[in-house]
Amino acid sequence: MRGVVKRFGALEVLRGIDLTIERGEVVVLCGPSGSGKSTLLRCINGLEAIALGEVIVEGEHVRSKGSKLDTLNPRIGMVFQAFNLFPHLTILQNLILAPTMVLKVPRAEAIERARALLARVGIEQKADAFPDMLSGGQQQRAAIARALAMNPELMLFDEPTSALDPEMIHEVLDVMRDLAHEGMTMVIVTHEMGFAREVASRVVFMDEGLIVEQAKPDAFFSKPREERTKQFIGKIL
Ligand code: ADP
Ligand code: MG
């Protein structure tokens, strides 16, 4: 991202974001509520049109075509706080929908791959269940598997555990940790600072639409430079 400015009417929500993420990096994005974290993620996959600057993914300019999910770059997977599974489809149907419709993967092949992904996130026995029959943690693991079914190059997570009961947070973080260890490029908005410390290659701290500070997790948590970062860390640790 170079010089990215995003406005909602008169409100400037991103005020000049420069951010380069290398392949294989796991970037944890943190900052106070309203600082622009979700908006930044949404600019990476073209869900939001920007006013100024540029967003380039894998050498290609991201141009927003509005928030229609089927026009998004299929190489960028996104996982939201509120699972967003299609409630009228089974878990397996949720996983094969985009691969068959968007990537034109043959149905049998999509099903085989979906089952493998469900096994990978530990819910293969839920393939024929509907989302509301699953716990929150299981639904979020299904949502991650659904994103992976598109074979993404980059995964964006927007507070993936914030809506979960404490005992379910770990099962989702475990799946994300495995993904990180397999080399997936990830940008994760989260308040799980233990996870950030352990898994992130870099922590980026935002406030009021700007990147205030970024560092490797050890340095970020043990010797933050900026006053605003110190205050934030003091509040959440
Ligand atoms: P964060 O994810 O860090 O909490 P957001 O990116 O959601 O922050 O929001 C940043 C700011 O942009 C907030 O002031 C929020 O109210 C505003 N905002 C976000 N989305 C919209 C929208 N669709 N229309 C108007 N304002 C918005
Ligand atoms: Mg947000």
PDB file of C-alpha atoms and ligand atoms in Angstrom:
ATOM      1  CA  MET A   1       0.000   0.000   0.000  1.00  0.00           C
ATOM      2  CA  ARG A   2       1.412   3.383  -0.908  1.00  0.00           C
ATOM      3  CA  GLY A   3      -0.043   6.610   0.370  1.00  0.00           C
ATOM      4  CA  VAL A   4      -3.464   5.076   0.829  1.00  0.00           C
ATOM      5  CA  VAL A   5      -6.152   7.534   1.836  1.00  0.00           C
ATOM      6  CA  LYS A   6      -9.696   6.371   2.470  1.00  0.00           C
ATOM      7  CA  ARG A   7     -12.578   8.666   3.286  1.00  0.00           C
ATOM      8  CA  PHE A   8     -16.162   8.109   4.286  1.00  0.00           C
ATOM      9  CA  GLY A   9     -17.666  11.458   3.368  1.00  0.00           C
ATOM     10  CA  ALA A  10     -15.751  14.087   5.300  1.00  0.00           C
ATOM     11  CA  LEU A  11     -14.219  11.502   7.642  1.00  0.00           C
ATOM     12  CA  GLU A  12     -10.682  10.521   6.689  1.00  0.00           C
ATOM     13  CA  VAL A  13     -10.338   6.995   7.995  1.00  0.00           C
ATOM     14  CA  LEU A  14      -6.971   6.073   6.455  1.00  0.00           C
ATOM     15  CA  ARG A  15      -4.678   9.072   6.284  1.00  0.00           C
ATOM     16  CA  GLY A  16      -1.745   7.914   4.190  1.00  0.00           C
ATOM     17  CA  ILE A  17      -0.898   4.269   4.751  1.00  0.00           C
ATOM     18  CA  ASP A  18       2.412   2.878   3.505  1.00  0.00           C
ATOM     19  CA  LEU A  19       2.681  -0.827   4.156  1.00  0.00           C
ATOM     20  CA  THR A  20       4.633  -3.555   2.392  1.00  0.00           C
ATOM     21  CA  ILE A  21       3.987  -7.173   3.237  1.00  0.00           C
ATOM     22  CA  GLU A  22       6.273  -9.874   1.902  1.00  0.00           C
ATOM     23  CA  ARG A  23       5.192 -13.323   0.893  1.00  0.00           C
ATOM     24  CA  GLY A  24       5.110 -15.642   3.913  1.00  0.00           C
ATOM     25  CA  GLU A  25       4.826 -12.853   6.457  1.00  0.00           C
ATOM     26  CA  VAL A  26       2.334 -13.014   9.307  1.00  0.00           C
ATOM     27  CA  VAL A  27       1.392  -9.451  10.153  1.00  0.00           C
ATOM     28  CA  VAL A  28      -0.710  -8.708  13.199  1.00  0.00           C
ATOM     29  CA  LEU A  29      -2.521  -5.410  12.883  1.00  0.00           C
ATOM     30  CA  CYS A  30      -3.626  -3.863  16.152  1.00  0.00           C
ATOM     31  CA  GLY A  31      -4.867  -0.555  17.446  1.00  0.00           C
ATOM     32  CA  PRO A  32      -7.808   1.041  19.238  1.00  0.00           C
ATOM     33  CA  SER A  33     -11.358   0.587  18.038  1.00  0.00           C
ATOM     34  CA  GLY A  34     -12.073   2.953  15.146  1.00  0.00           C
ATOM     35  CA  SER A  35      -8.412   3.331  14.163  1.00  0.00           C
ATOM     36  CA  GLY A  36      -9.073   1.960  10.667  1.00  0.00           C
ATOM     37  CA  LYS A  37      -7.942  -1.668  10.913  1.00  0.00           C
ATOM     38  CA  SER A  38     -10.990  -3.211   9.239  1.00  0.00           C
ATOM     39  CA  THR A  39     -10.980  -0.525   6.578  1.00  0.00           C
ATOM     40  CA  LEU A  40      -7.326  -1.218   5.827  1.00  0.00           C
ATOM     41  CA  LEU A  41      -8.065  -4.943   5.364  1.00  0.00           C
ATOM     42  CA  ARG A  42     -11.028  -4.118   3.152  1.00  0.00           C
ATOM     43  CA  CYS A  43      -8.833  -1.926   0.974  1.00  0.00           C
ATOM     44  CA  ILE A  44      -6.391  -4.802   0.435  1.00  0.00           C
ATOM     45  CA  ASN A  45      -9.054  -6.951  -1.174  1.00  0.00           C
ATOM     46  CA  GLY A  46     -10.885  -4.156  -2.933  1.00  0.00           C
ATOM     47  CA  LEU A  47     -13.993  -4.101  -0.769  1.00  0.00           C
ATOM     48  CA  GLU A  48     -13.461  -0.364  -0.356  1.00  0.00           C
ATOM     49  CA  ALA A  49     -12.557   2.182  -3.004  1.00  0.00           C
ATOM     50  CA  ILE A  50      -9.698   4.459  -1.961  1.00  0.00           C
ATOM     51  CA  ALA A  51      -9.431   8.207  -2.510  1.00  0.00           C
ATOM     52  CA  LEU A  52      -5.664   8.426  -2.998  1.00  0.00           C
ATOM     53  CA  GLY A  53      -2.666   6.149  -3.247  1.00  0.00           C
ATOM     54  CA  GLU A  54      -2.423   2.598  -4.490  1.00  0.00           C
ATOM     55  CA  VAL A  55      -2.861  -0.966  -3.344  1.00  0.00           C
ATOM     56  CA  ILE A  56      -0.840  -3.559  -5.220  1.00  0.00           C
ATOM     57  CA  VAL A  57      -1.159  -7.291  -4.598  1.00  0.00           C
ATOM     58  CA  GLU A  58       1.176  -9.647  -6.444  1.00  0.00           C
ATOM     59  CA  GLY A  59       2.096  -6.903  -8.879  1.00  0.00           C
ATOM     60  CA  GLU A  60      -1.496  -6.014  -9.721  1.00  0.00           C
ATOM     61  CA  HIS A  61      -3.357  -2.883  -8.771  1.00  0.00           C
ATOM     62  CA  VAL A  62      -6.393  -3.612  -6.654  1.00  0.00           C
ATOM     63  CA  ARG A  63      -9.332  -1.701  -8.044  1.00  0.00           C
ATOM     64  CA  SER A  64     -12.496  -1.752  -6.051  1.00  0.00           C
ATOM     65  CA  LYS A  65     -15.515  -3.020  -7.901  1.00  0.00           C
ATOM     66  CA  GLY A  66     -17.665  -2.370  -4.891  1.00  0.00           C
ATOM     67  CA  SER A  67     -18.499  -4.838  -2.193  1.00  0.00           C
ATOM     68  CA  LYS A  68     -19.779  -7.681  -4.328  1.00  0.00           C
ATOM     69  CA  LEU A  69     -17.956 -10.731  -3.074  1.00  0.00           C
ATOM     70  CA  ASP A  70     -17.955 -12.526  -6.424  1.00  0.00           C
ATOM     71  CA  THR A  71     -15.943  -9.747  -8.063  1.00  0.00           C
ATOM     72  CA  LEU A  72     -13.155  -9.984  -5.499  1.00  0.00           C
ATOM     73  CA  ASN A  73      -9.699 -11.318  -6.146  1.00  0.00           C
ATOM     74  CA  PRO A  74     -10.073 -15.065  -5.534  1.00  0.00           C
ATOM     75  CA  ARG A  75      -6.445 -15.241  -4.407  1.00  0.00           C
ATOM     76  CA  ILE A  76      -7.238 -13.242  -1.276  1.00  0.00           C
ATOM     77  CA  GLY A  77      -9.208 -15.052   1.409  1.00  0.00           C
ATOM     78  CA  MET A  78     -11.033 -13.192   4.121  1.00  0.00           C
ATOM     79  CA  VAL A  79     -12.315 -14.362   7.477  1.00  0.00           C
ATOM     80  CA  PHE A  80     -14.611 -12.103   9.469  1.00  0.00           C
ATOM     81  CA  GLN A  81     -15.557 -11.820  13.107  1.00  0.00           C
ATOM     82  CA  ALA A  82     -19.066 -13.092  12.426  1.00  0.00           C
ATOM     83  CA  PHE A  83     -18.274 -16.290  10.484  1.00  0.00           C
ATOM     84  CA  ASN A  84     -20.575 -15.283   7.576  1.00  0.00           C
ATOM     85  CA  LEU A  85     -21.281 -18.830   6.459  1.00  0.00           C
ATOM     86  CA  PHE A  86     -24.286 -19.204   4.163  1.00  0.00           C
ATOM     87  CA  PRO A  87     -26.938 -20.425   6.630  1.00  0.00           C
ATOM     88  CA  HIS A  88     -29.052 -22.315   4.081  1.00  0.00           C
ATOM     89  CA  LEU A  89     -26.119 -24.402   2.822  1.00  0.00           C
ATOM     90  CA  THR A  90     -24.372 -27.298   4.523  1.00  0.00           C
ATOM     91  CA  ILE A  91     -20.768 -26.866   5.558  1.00  0.00           C
ATOM     92  CA  LEU A  92     -19.620 -28.879   2.547  1.00  0.00           C
ATOM     93  CA  GLN A  93     -21.821 -26.808   0.219  1.00  0.00           C
ATOM     94  CA  ASN A  94     -20.379 -23.640   1.761  1.00  0.00           C
ATOM     95  CA  LEU A  95     -16.896 -24.875   0.900  1.00  0.00           C
ATOM     96  CA  ILE A  96     -17.552 -25.918  -2.697  1.00  0.00           C
ATOM     97  CA  LEU A  97     -19.691 -22.953  -3.767  1.00  0.00           C
ATOM     98  CA  ALA A  98     -16.980 -20.480  -4.755  1.00  0.00           C
ATOM     99  CA  PRO A  99     -14.515 -23.031  -6.160  1.00  0.00           C
ATOM    100  CA  THR A 100     -17.168 -24.490  -8.481  1.00  0.00           C
ATOM    101  CA  MET A 101     -18.840 -21.177  -9.409  1.00  0.00           C
ATOM    102  CA  VAL A 102     -15.847 -18.839  -9.604  1.00  0.00           C
ATOM    103  CA  LEU A 103     -12.882 -21.110 -10.350  1.00  0.00           C
ATOM    104  CA  LYS A 104     -14.966 -23.677 -12.304  1.00  0.00           C
ATOM    105  CA  VAL A 105     -13.412 -26.557 -10.379  1.00  0.00           C
ATOM    106  CA  PRO A 106     -15.261 -29.806 -11.229  1.00  0.00           C
ATOM    107  CA  ARG A 107     -17.714 -30.669  -8.464  1.00  0.00           C
ATOM    108  CA  ALA A 108     -16.174 -34.023  -7.517  1.00  0.00           C
ATOM    109  CA  GLU A 109     -12.755 -32.456  -7.225  1.00  0.00           C
ATOM    110  CA  ALA A 110     -14.126 -29.551  -5.160  1.00  0.00           C
ATOM    111  CA  ILE A 111     -15.837 -31.996  -2.799  1.00  0.00           C
ATOM    112  CA  GLU A 112     -12.694 -34.029  -2.346  1.00  0.00           C
ATOM    113  CA  ARG A 113     -10.684 -30.923  -1.593  1.00  0.00           C
ATOM    114  CA  ALA A 114     -13.373 -29.573   0.751  1.00  0.00           C
ATOM    115  CA  ARG A 115     -13.346 -32.785   2.776  1.00  0.00           C
ATOM    116  CA  ALA A 116      -9.572 -32.609   3.067  1.00  0.00           C
ATOM    117  CA  LEU A 117      -9.796 -29.012   4.281  1.00  0.00           C
ATOM    118  CA  LEU A 118     -12.487 -29.865   6.817  1.00  0.00           C
ATOM    119  CA  ALA A 119     -10.218 -32.627   8.122  1.00  0.00           C
ATOM    120  CA  ARG A 120      -7.376 -30.146   8.315  1.00  0.00           C
ATOM    121  CA  VAL A 121      -9.393 -27.828  10.562  1.00  0.00           C
ATOM    122  CA  GLY A 122     -10.732 -30.768  12.560  1.00  0.00           C
ATOM    123  CA  ILE A 123     -14.418 -30.784  11.574  1.00  0.00           C
ATOM    124  CA  GLU A 124     -14.663 -33.416   8.841  1.00  0.00           C
ATOM    125  CA  GLN A 125     -17.605 -34.979  10.685  1.00  0.00           C
ATOM    126  CA  LYS A 126     -19.600 -31.745  10.195  1.00  0.00           C
ATOM    127  CA  ALA A 127     -19.559 -31.763   6.384  1.00  0.00           C
ATOM    128  CA  ASP A 128     -23.306 -32.333   6.046  1.00  0.00           C
ATOM    129  CA  ALA A 129     -24.407 -30.188   8.970  1.00  0.00           C
ATOM    130  CA  PHE A 130     -25.830 -26.707   8.598  1.00  0.00           C
ATOM    131  CA  PRO A 131     -23.915 -23.801  10.148  1.00  0.00           C
ATOM    132  CA  ASP A 132     -26.338 -23.242  13.020  1.00  0.00           C
ATOM    133  CA  MET A 133     -25.713 -26.808  14.218  1.00  0.00           C
ATOM    134  CA  LEU A 134     -22.058 -25.979  14.872  1.00  0.00           C
ATOM    135  CA  SER A 135     -20.447 -24.206  17.796  1.00  0.00           C
ATOM    136  CA  GLY A 136     -18.961 -20.777  17.168  1.00  0.00           C
ATOM    137  CA  GLY A 137     -15.453 -22.188  17.096  1.00  0.00           C
ATOM    138  CA  GLN A 138     -16.470 -24.870  14.615  1.00  0.00           C
ATOM    139  CA  GLN A 139     -18.222 -22.300  12.423  1.00  0.00           C
ATOM    140  CA  GLN A 140     -15.139 -20.122  12.374  1.00  0.00           C
ATOM    141  CA  ARG A 141     -12.950 -23.101  11.477  1.00  0.00           C
ATOM    142  CA  ALA A 142     -15.406 -23.876   8.663  1.00  0.00           C
ATOM    143  CA  ALA A 143     -15.136 -20.255   7.507  1.00  0.00           C
ATOM    144  CA  ILE A 144     -11.347 -20.554   7.415  1.00  0.00           C
ATOM    145  CA  ALA A 145     -11.629 -23.812   5.456  1.00  0.00           C
ATOM    146  CA  ARG A 146     -14.027 -22.104   3.045  1.00  0.00           C
ATOM    147  CA  ALA A 147     -11.508 -19.335   2.422  1.00  0.00           C
ATOM    148  CA  LEU A 148      -8.729 -21.905   1.939  1.00  0.00           C
ATOM    149  CA  ALA A 149     -10.866 -23.760  -0.608  1.00  0.00           C
ATOM    150  CA  MET A 150     -10.074 -20.955  -3.051  1.00  0.00           C
ATOM    151  CA  ASN A 151      -6.364 -21.638  -2.722  1.00  0.00           C
ATOM    152  CA  PRO A 152      -5.561 -18.104  -1.631  1.00  0.00           C
ATOM    153  CA  GLU A 153      -2.113 -16.494  -1.752  1.00  0.00           C
ATOM    154  CA  LEU A 154      -3.043 -14.182   1.075  1.00  0.00           C
ATOM    155  CA  MET A 155      -5.407 -14.550   4.013  1.00  0.00           C
ATOM    156  CA  LEU A 156      -6.975 -11.604   5.808  1.00  0.00           C
ATOM    157  CA  PHE A 157      -8.508 -12.115   9.251  1.00  0.00           C
ATOM    158  CA  ASP A 158     -10.635  -9.440  10.897  1.00  0.00           C
ATOM    159  CA  GLU A 159     -10.938 -10.209  14.605  1.00  0.00           C
ATOM    160  CA  PRO A 160     -11.630 -13.886  13.927  1.00  0.00           C
ATOM    161  CA  THR A 161     -11.959 -14.818  17.599  1.00  0.00           C
ATOM    162  CA  SER A 162     -13.723 -11.753  18.989  1.00  0.00           C
ATOM    163  CA  ALA A 163     -17.186 -13.284  18.795  1.00  0.00           C
ATOM    164  CA  LEU A 164     -16.148 -16.575  20.391  1.00  0.00           C
ATOM    165  CA  ASP A 165     -16.490 -17.902  23.907  1.00  0.00           C
ATOM    166  CA  PRO A 166     -13.068 -18.112  25.567  1.00  0.00           C
ATOM    167  CA  GLU A 167     -12.860 -21.894  25.389  1.00  0.00           C
ATOM    168  CA  MET A 168     -13.308 -21.800  21.616  1.00  0.00           C
ATOM    169  CA  ILE A 169     -10.721 -19.155  20.894  1.00  0.00           C
ATOM    170  CA  HIS A 170      -7.860 -21.632  21.075  1.00  0.00           C
ATOM    171  CA  GLU A 171      -9.216 -24.056  18.513  1.00  0.00           C
ATOM    172  CA  VAL A 172      -9.385 -21.222  15.992  1.00  0.00           C
ATOM    173  CA  LEU A 173      -5.979 -19.802  16.892  1.00  0.00           C
ATOM    174  CA  ASP A 174      -4.514 -23.321  16.559  1.00  0.00           C
ATOM    175  CA  VAL A 175      -5.757 -23.518  12.962  1.00  0.00           C
ATOM    176  CA  MET A 176      -4.307 -20.078  12.240  1.00  0.00           C
ATOM    177  CA  ARG A 177      -0.986 -21.001  13.842  1.00  0.00           C
ATOM    178  CA  ASP A 178      -0.769 -24.114  11.632  1.00  0.00           C
ATOM    179  CA  LEU A 179      -1.456 -21.998   8.567  1.00  0.00           C
ATOM    180  CA  ALA A 180       1.274 -19.568   9.566  1.00  0.00           C
ATOM    181  CA  HIS A 181       3.738 -22.415  10.022  1.00  0.00           C
ATOM    182  CA  GLU A 182       2.854 -23.721   6.575  1.00  0.00           C
ATOM    183  CA  GLY A 183       3.998 -20.411   5.152  1.00  0.00           C
ATOM    184  CA  MET A 184       0.680 -18.708   4.371  1.00  0.00           C
ATOM    185  CA  THR A 185       0.896 -14.944   4.033  1.00  0.00           C
ATOM    186  CA  MET A 186      -1.494 -13.532   6.612  1.00  0.00           C
ATOM    187  CA  VAL A 187      -2.717 -10.183   7.865  1.00  0.00           C
ATOM    188  CA  ILE A 188      -4.570 -10.590  11.138  1.00  0.00           C
ATOM    189  CA  VAL A 189      -6.486  -8.003  13.108  1.00  0.00           C
ATOM    190  CA  THR A 190      -6.669  -9.375  16.619  1.00  0.00           C
ATOM    191  CA  HIS A 191      -6.532  -8.458  20.280  1.00  0.00           C
ATOM    192  CA  GLU A 192      -4.949 -11.824  21.103  1.00  0.00           C
ATOM    193  CA  MET A 193      -1.554 -10.485  22.019  1.00  0.00           C
ATOM    194  CA  GLY A 194      -0.208 -13.838  23.212  1.00  0.00           C
ATOM    195  CA  PHE A 195      -0.884 -15.182  19.746  1.00  0.00           C
ATOM    196  CA  ALA A 196       0.686 -12.094  18.168  1.00  0.00           C
ATOM    197  CA  ARG A 197       3.798 -12.518  20.251  1.00  0.00           C
ATOM    198  CA  GLU A 198       4.159 -16.150  19.332  1.00  0.00           C
ATOM    199  CA  VAL A 199       3.102 -16.243  15.681  1.00  0.00           C
ATOM    200  CA  ALA A 200       3.510 -12.786  14.118  1.00  0.00           C
ATOM    201  CA  SER A 201       6.562 -11.939  12.087  1.00  0.00           C
ATOM    202  CA  ARG A 202       5.646  -8.282  12.549  1.00  0.00           C
ATOM    203  CA  VAL A 203       3.193  -6.269  14.612  1.00  0.00           C
ATOM    204  CA  VAL A 204       1.747  -3.122  13.084  1.00  0.00           C
ATOM    205  CA  PHE A 205       0.087  -0.630  15.396  1.00  0.00           C
ATOM    206  CA  MET A 206      -2.447   1.838  13.984  1.00  0.00           C
ATOM    207  CA  ASP A 207      -4.114   4.829  15.539  1.00  0.00           C
ATOM    208  CA  GLU A 208      -6.439   7.377  13.956  1.00  0.00           C
ATOM    209  CA  GLY A 209      -5.874   6.180  10.423  1.00  0.00           C
ATOM    210  CA  LEU A 210      -2.083   6.067  10.540  1.00  0.00           C
ATOM    211  CA  ILE A 211       0.524   3.428  11.182  1.00  0.00           C
ATOM    212  CA  VAL A 212       2.155   4.660  14.365  1.00  0.00           C
ATOM    213  CA  GLU A 213       4.735   1.939  14.861  1.00  0.00           C
ATOM    214  CA  GLN A 214       5.715  -1.473  13.571  1.00  0.00           C
ATOM    215  CA  ALA A 215       8.258  -3.975  14.806  1.00  0.00           C
ATOM    216  CA  LYS A 216       8.983  -7.631  15.400  1.00  0.00           C
ATOM    217  CA  PRO A 217       6.781  -8.838  18.267  1.00  0.00           C
ATOM    218  CA  ASP A 218       9.540  -9.016  20.890  1.00  0.00           C
ATOM    219  CA  ALA A 219      10.616  -5.448  20.264  1.00  0.00           C
ATOM    220  CA  PHE A 220       7.049  -4.243  19.899  1.00  0.00           C
ATOM    221  CA  PHE A 221       5.926  -5.552  23.274  1.00  0.00           C
ATOM    222  CA  SER A 222       9.115  -5.104  25.282  1.00  0.00           C
ATOM    223  CA  LYS A 223      10.346  -1.740  24.030  1.00  0.00           C
ATOM    224  CA  PRO A 224       7.687   0.197  22.164  1.00  0.00           C
ATOM    225  CA  ARG A 225       8.999   3.574  21.052  1.00  0.00           C
ATOM    226  CA  GLU A 226       5.882   5.686  20.722  1.00  0.00           C
ATOM    227  CA  GLU A 227       3.832   6.971  23.618  1.00  0.00           C
ATOM    228  CA  ARG A 228       0.561   5.918  21.965  1.00  0.00           C
ATOM    229  CA  THR A 229       1.887   2.384  21.525  1.00  0.00           C
ATOM    230  CA  LYS A 230       2.902   2.209  25.187  1.00  0.00           C
ATOM    231  CA  GLN A 231      -0.556   3.310  26.247  1.00  0.00           C
ATOM    232  CA  PHE A 232      -2.229   0.762  23.978  1.00  0.00           C
ATOM    233  CA  ILE A 233      -0.046  -2.103  25.170  1.00  0.00           C
ATOM    234  CA  GLY A 234      -0.628  -1.052  28.761  1.00  0.00           C
ATOM    235  CA  LYS A 235      -4.383  -1.330  28.244  1.00  0.00           C
ATOM    236  CA  ILE A 236      -4.542  -4.676  26.505  1.00  0.00           C
ATOM    237  CA  LEU A 237      -1.847  -6.763  28.199  1.00  0.00           C
TER     238      LEU A 237
HETATM  239  P1  ADP B   1     -11.394  -0.547  13.390  1.00  0.00           P
HETATM  240  O1  ADP B   1     -11.566  -1.792  12.601  1.00  0.00           O
HETATM  241  O2  ADP B   1      -9.977  -0.216  13.702  1.00  0.00           O
HETATM  242  O3  ADP B   1     -12.241  -0.527  14.638  1.00  0.00           O
HETATM  243  P2  ADP B   1     -12.796   0.684  11.181  1.00  0.00           P
HETATM  244  O4  ADP B   1     -11.906   0.521  10.017  1.00  0.00           O
HETATM  245  O5  ADP B   1     -13.944  -0.227  11.297  1.00  0.00           O
HETATM  246  O6  ADP B   1     -11.904   0.673  12.509  1.00  0.00           O
HETATM  247  O7  ADP B   1     -13.377   2.154  11.207  1.00  0.00           O
HETATM  248  C1  ADP B   1     -12.564   3.299  11.127  1.00  0.00           C
HETATM  249  C2  ADP B   1     -13.456   4.520  11.125  1.00  0.00           C
HETATM  250  O8  ADP B   1     -14.231   4.537   9.924  1.00  0.00           O
HETATM  251  C3  ADP B   1     -14.452   4.590  12.250  1.00  0.00           C
HETATM  252  O9  ADP B   1     -14.569   5.940  12.652  1.00  0.00           O
HETATM  253  C4  ADP B   1     -15.731   4.096  11.637  1.00  0.00           C
HETATM  254  O10 ADP B   1     -16.841   4.645  12.292  1.00  0.00           O
HETATM  255  C5  ADP B   1     -15.601   4.595  10.218  1.00  0.00           C
HETATM  256  N1  ADP B   1     -16.305   3.763   9.234  1.00  0.00           N
HETATM  257  C6  ADP B   1     -16.041   2.469   8.964  1.00  0.00           C
HETATM  258  N2  ADP B   1     -16.843   2.004   7.981  1.00  0.00           N
HETATM  259  C7  ADP B   1     -17.640   3.040   7.623  1.00  0.00           C
HETATM  260  C8  ADP B   1     -18.690   3.222   6.653  1.00  0.00           C
HETATM  261  N3  ADP B   1     -19.056   2.205   5.845  1.00  0.00           N
HETATM  262  N4  ADP B   1     -19.275   4.428   6.574  1.00  0.00           N
HETATM  263  C9  ADP B   1     -18.887   5.453   7.379  1.00  0.00           C
HETATM  264  N5  ADP B   1     -17.911   5.363   8.294  1.00  0.00           N
HETATM  265  C10 ADP B   1     -17.289   4.181   8.429  1.00  0.00           C
HETATM  266 MG    MG B   2     -12.641  -3.519  12.944  1.00  0.00          MG
END
